[in-house]
PDB file of C-alpha atoms in Angstrom:
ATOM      1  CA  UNK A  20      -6.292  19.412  -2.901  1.00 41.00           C
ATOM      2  CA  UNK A  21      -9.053  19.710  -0.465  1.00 45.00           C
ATOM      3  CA  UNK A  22      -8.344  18.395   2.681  1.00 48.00           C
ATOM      4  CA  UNK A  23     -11.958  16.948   2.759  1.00 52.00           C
ATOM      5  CA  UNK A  24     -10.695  14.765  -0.518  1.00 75.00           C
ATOM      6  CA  UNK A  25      -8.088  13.178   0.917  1.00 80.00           C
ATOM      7  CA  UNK A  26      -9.156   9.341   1.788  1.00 85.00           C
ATOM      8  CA  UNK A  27      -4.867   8.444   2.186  1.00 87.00           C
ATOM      9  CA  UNK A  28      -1.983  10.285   2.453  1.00 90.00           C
ATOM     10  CA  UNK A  29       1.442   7.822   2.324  1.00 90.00           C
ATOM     11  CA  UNK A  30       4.097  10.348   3.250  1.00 89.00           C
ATOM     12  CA  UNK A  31       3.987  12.928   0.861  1.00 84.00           C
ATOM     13  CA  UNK A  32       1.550  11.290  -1.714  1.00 84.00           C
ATOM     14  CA  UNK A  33      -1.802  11.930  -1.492  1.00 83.00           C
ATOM     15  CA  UNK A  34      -4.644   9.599  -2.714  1.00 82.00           C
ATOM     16  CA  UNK A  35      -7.913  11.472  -3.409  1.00 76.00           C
ATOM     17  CA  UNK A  36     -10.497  12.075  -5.717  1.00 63.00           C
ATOM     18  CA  UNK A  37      -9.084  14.708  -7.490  1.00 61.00           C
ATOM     19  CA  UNK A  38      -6.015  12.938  -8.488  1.00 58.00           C
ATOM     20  CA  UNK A  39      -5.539   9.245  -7.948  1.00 59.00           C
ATOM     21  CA  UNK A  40      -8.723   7.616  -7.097  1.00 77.00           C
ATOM     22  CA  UNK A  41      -8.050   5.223  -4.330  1.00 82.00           C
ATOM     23  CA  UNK A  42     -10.623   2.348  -5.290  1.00 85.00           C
ATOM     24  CA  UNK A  43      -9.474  -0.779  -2.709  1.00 88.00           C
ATOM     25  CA  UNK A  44      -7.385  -0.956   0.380  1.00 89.00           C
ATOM     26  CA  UNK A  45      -6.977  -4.489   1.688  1.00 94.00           C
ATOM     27  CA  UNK A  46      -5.065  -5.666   5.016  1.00 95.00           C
ATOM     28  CA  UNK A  47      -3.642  -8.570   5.853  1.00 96.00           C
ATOM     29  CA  UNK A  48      -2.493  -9.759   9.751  1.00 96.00           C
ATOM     30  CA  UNK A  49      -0.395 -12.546  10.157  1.00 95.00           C
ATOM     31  CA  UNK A  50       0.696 -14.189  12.853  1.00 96.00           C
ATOM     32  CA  UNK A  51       3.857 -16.527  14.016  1.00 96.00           C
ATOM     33  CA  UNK A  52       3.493 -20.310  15.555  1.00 96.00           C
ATOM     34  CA  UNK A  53       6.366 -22.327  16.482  1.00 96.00           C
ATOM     35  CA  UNK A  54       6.464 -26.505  16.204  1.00 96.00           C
ATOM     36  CA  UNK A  55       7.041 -28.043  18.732  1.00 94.00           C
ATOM     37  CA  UNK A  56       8.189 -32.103  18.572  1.00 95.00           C
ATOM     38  CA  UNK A  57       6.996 -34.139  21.190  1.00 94.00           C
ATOM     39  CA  UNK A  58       7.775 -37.513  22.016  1.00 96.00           C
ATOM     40  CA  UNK A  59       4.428 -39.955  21.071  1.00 95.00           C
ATOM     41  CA  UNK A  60       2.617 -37.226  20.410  1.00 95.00           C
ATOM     42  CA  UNK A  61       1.809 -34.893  17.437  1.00 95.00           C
ATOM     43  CA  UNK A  62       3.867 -31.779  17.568  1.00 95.00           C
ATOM     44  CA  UNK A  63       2.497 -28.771  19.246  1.00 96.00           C
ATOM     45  CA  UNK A  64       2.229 -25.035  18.541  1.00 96.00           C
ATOM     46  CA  UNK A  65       3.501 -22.195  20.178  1.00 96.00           C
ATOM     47  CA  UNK A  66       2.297 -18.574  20.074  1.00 96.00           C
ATOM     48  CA  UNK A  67       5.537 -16.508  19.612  1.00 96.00           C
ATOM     49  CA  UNK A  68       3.675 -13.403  18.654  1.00 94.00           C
ATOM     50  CA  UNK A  69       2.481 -11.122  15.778  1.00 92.00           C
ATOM     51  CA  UNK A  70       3.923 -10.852  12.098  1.00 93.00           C
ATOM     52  CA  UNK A  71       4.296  -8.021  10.172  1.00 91.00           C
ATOM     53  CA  UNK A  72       1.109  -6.849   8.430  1.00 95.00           C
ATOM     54  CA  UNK A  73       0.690  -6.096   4.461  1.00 97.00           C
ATOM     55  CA  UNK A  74      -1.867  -3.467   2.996  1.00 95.00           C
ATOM     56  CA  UNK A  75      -2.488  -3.130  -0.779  1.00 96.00           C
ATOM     57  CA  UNK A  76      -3.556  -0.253  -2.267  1.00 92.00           C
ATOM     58  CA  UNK A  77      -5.621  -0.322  -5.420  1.00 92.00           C
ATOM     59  CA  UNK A  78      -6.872   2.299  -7.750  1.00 88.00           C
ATOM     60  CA  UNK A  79      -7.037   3.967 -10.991  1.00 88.00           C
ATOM     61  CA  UNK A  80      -5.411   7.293 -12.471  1.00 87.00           C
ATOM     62  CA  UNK A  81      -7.235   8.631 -15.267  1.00 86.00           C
ATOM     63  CA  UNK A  82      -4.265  11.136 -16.122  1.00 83.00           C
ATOM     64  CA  UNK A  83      -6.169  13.066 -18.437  1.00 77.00           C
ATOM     65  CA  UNK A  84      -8.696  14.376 -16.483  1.00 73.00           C
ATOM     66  CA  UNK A  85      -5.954  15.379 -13.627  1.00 67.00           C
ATOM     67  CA  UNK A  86      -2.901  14.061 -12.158  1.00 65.00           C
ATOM     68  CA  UNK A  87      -0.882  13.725 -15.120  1.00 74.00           C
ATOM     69  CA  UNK A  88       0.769  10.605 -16.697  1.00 84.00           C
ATOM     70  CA  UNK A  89       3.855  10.131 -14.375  1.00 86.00           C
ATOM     71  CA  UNK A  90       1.906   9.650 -10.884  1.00 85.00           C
ATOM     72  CA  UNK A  91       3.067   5.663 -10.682  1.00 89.00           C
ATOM     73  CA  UNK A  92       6.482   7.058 -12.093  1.00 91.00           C
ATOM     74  CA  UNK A  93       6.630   9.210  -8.787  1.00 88.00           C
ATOM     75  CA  UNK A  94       5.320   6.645  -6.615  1.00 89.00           C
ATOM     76  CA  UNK A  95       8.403   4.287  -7.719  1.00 93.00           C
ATOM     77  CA  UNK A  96      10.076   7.430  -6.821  1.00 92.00           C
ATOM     78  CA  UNK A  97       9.349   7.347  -3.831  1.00 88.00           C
ATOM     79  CA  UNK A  98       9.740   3.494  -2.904  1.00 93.00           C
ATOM     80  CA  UNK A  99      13.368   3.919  -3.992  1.00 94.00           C
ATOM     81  CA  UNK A 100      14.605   6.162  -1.738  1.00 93.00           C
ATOM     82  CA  UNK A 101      14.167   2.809   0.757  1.00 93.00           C
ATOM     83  CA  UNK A 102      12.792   4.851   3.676  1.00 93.00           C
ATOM     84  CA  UNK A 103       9.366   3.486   5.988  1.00 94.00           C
ATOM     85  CA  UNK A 104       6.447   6.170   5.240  1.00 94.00           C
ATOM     86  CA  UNK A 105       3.906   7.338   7.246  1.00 95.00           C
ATOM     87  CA  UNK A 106       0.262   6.247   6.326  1.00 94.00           C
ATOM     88  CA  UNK A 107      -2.961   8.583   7.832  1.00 93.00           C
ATOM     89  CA  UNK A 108      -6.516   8.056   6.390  1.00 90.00           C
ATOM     90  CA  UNK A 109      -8.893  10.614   5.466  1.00 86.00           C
ATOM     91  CA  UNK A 110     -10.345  11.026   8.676  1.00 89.00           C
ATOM     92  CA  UNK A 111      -7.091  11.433  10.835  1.00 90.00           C
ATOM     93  CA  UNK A 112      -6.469   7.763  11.889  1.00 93.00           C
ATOM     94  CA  UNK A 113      -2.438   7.264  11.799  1.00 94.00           C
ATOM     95  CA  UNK A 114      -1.533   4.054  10.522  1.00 93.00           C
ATOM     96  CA  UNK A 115       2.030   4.147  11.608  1.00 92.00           C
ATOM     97  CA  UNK A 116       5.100   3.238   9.218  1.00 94.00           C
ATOM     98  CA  UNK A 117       5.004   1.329   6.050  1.00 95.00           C
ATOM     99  CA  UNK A 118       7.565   0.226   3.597  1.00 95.00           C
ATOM    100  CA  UNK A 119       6.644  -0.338   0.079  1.00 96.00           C
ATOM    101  CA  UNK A 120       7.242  -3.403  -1.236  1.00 97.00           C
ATOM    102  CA  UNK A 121       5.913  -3.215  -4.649  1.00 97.00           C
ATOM    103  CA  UNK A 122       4.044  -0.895  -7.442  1.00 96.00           C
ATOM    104  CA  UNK A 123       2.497  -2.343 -10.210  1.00 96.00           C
ATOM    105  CA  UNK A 124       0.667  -0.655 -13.006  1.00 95.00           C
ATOM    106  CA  UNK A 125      -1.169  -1.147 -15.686  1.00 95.00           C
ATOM    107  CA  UNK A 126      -1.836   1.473 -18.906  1.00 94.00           C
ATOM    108  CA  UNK A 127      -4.867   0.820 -21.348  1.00 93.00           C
ATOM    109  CA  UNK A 128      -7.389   2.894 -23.709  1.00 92.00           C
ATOM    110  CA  UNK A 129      -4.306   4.683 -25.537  1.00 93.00           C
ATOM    111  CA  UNK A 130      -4.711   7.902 -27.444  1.00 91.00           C
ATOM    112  CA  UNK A 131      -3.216   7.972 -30.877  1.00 94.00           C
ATOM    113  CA  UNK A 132       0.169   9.282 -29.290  1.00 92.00           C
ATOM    114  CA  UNK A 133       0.188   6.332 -27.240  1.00 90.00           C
ATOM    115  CA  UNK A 134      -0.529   8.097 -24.208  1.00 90.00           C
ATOM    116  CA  UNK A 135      -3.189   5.880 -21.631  1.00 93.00           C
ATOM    117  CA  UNK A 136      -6.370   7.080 -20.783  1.00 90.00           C
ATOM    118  CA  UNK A 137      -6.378   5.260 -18.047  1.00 91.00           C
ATOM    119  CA  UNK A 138      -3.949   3.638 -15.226  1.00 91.00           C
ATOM    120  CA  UNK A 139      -4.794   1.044 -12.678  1.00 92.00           C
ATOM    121  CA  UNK A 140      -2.075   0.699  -9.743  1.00 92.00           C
ATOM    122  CA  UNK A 141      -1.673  -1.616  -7.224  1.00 95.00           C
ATOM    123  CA  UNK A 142       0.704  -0.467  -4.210  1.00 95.00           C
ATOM    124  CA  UNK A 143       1.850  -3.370  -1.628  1.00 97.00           C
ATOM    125  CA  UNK A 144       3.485  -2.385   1.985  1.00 96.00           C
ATOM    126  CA  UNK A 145       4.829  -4.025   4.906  1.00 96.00           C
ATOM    127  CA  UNK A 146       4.791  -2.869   8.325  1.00 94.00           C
ATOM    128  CA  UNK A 147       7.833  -0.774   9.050  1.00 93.00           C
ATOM    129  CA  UNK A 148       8.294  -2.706  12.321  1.00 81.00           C
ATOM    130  CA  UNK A 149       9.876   0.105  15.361  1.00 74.00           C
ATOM    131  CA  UNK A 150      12.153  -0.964  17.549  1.00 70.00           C
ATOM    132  CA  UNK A 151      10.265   0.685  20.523  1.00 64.00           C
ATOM    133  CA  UNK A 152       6.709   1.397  21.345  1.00 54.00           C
TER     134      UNK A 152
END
């Protein structure tokens, strides 16, 4: 593939137009607050710093025009070996380290030899967290 089709690479896998069609990539940022009780009073919050952060990944395969039929297979592949990934965008922008959490997939408009003609995938990660840096 084209380096200039690449919108997201996730360690090895590479999300493009040529092969799966990255459609939606959503972040989310959370962040922690402590209670705190006080006497008389209603209980106050306390910053005690970031959370991790989730990005989902959205698109659709169609495996018949190129890619093949066992991309999400691969991709579950992949989650199972249990090891943080490294995430860069199209144009160059490292994301850092990101464990996948969850695939899901879904096949519809099946040929006669029940093969899909299309395959929409949703891929949720978590921040990796380092321990330095």
């Amino acid at each position: 593939m084209s380096l200039g089709l690449i919108m997201m690479a996730l360690g090895d896998f590479r999300f493009g137009v040529s092969n799966d069609s990255l459609q939606e990539l959503s972040k989310t940022s959370r962040y922690r607050w402590g209670k705190v009780n006080r006497t008389g009073r209603k209980p106050g919050l306390q910053f005690l710093g970031s959370d991790s952060e989730t990005i989902t990944l959205r698109g659709t395969i169609f495996p018949h025009y190129k890619g093949g039929l066992r991309q999400v297979d691969l991709m579950r592949k992949l989650a199972g070996f249990g090891v943080p990934l490294p995430m860069v965008d199209g144009t160059g922008f490292n994301w850092d380290l990101w464990a996948i959490t969850s695939i899901d997939d879904a096949k519809t408009d099946f040929l006669p030899d029940g093969a899909p003609r299309q395959i929409k995938f949703t891929i949720s990660m978590e921040t990796y967290g380092r321990d330095f840096g």
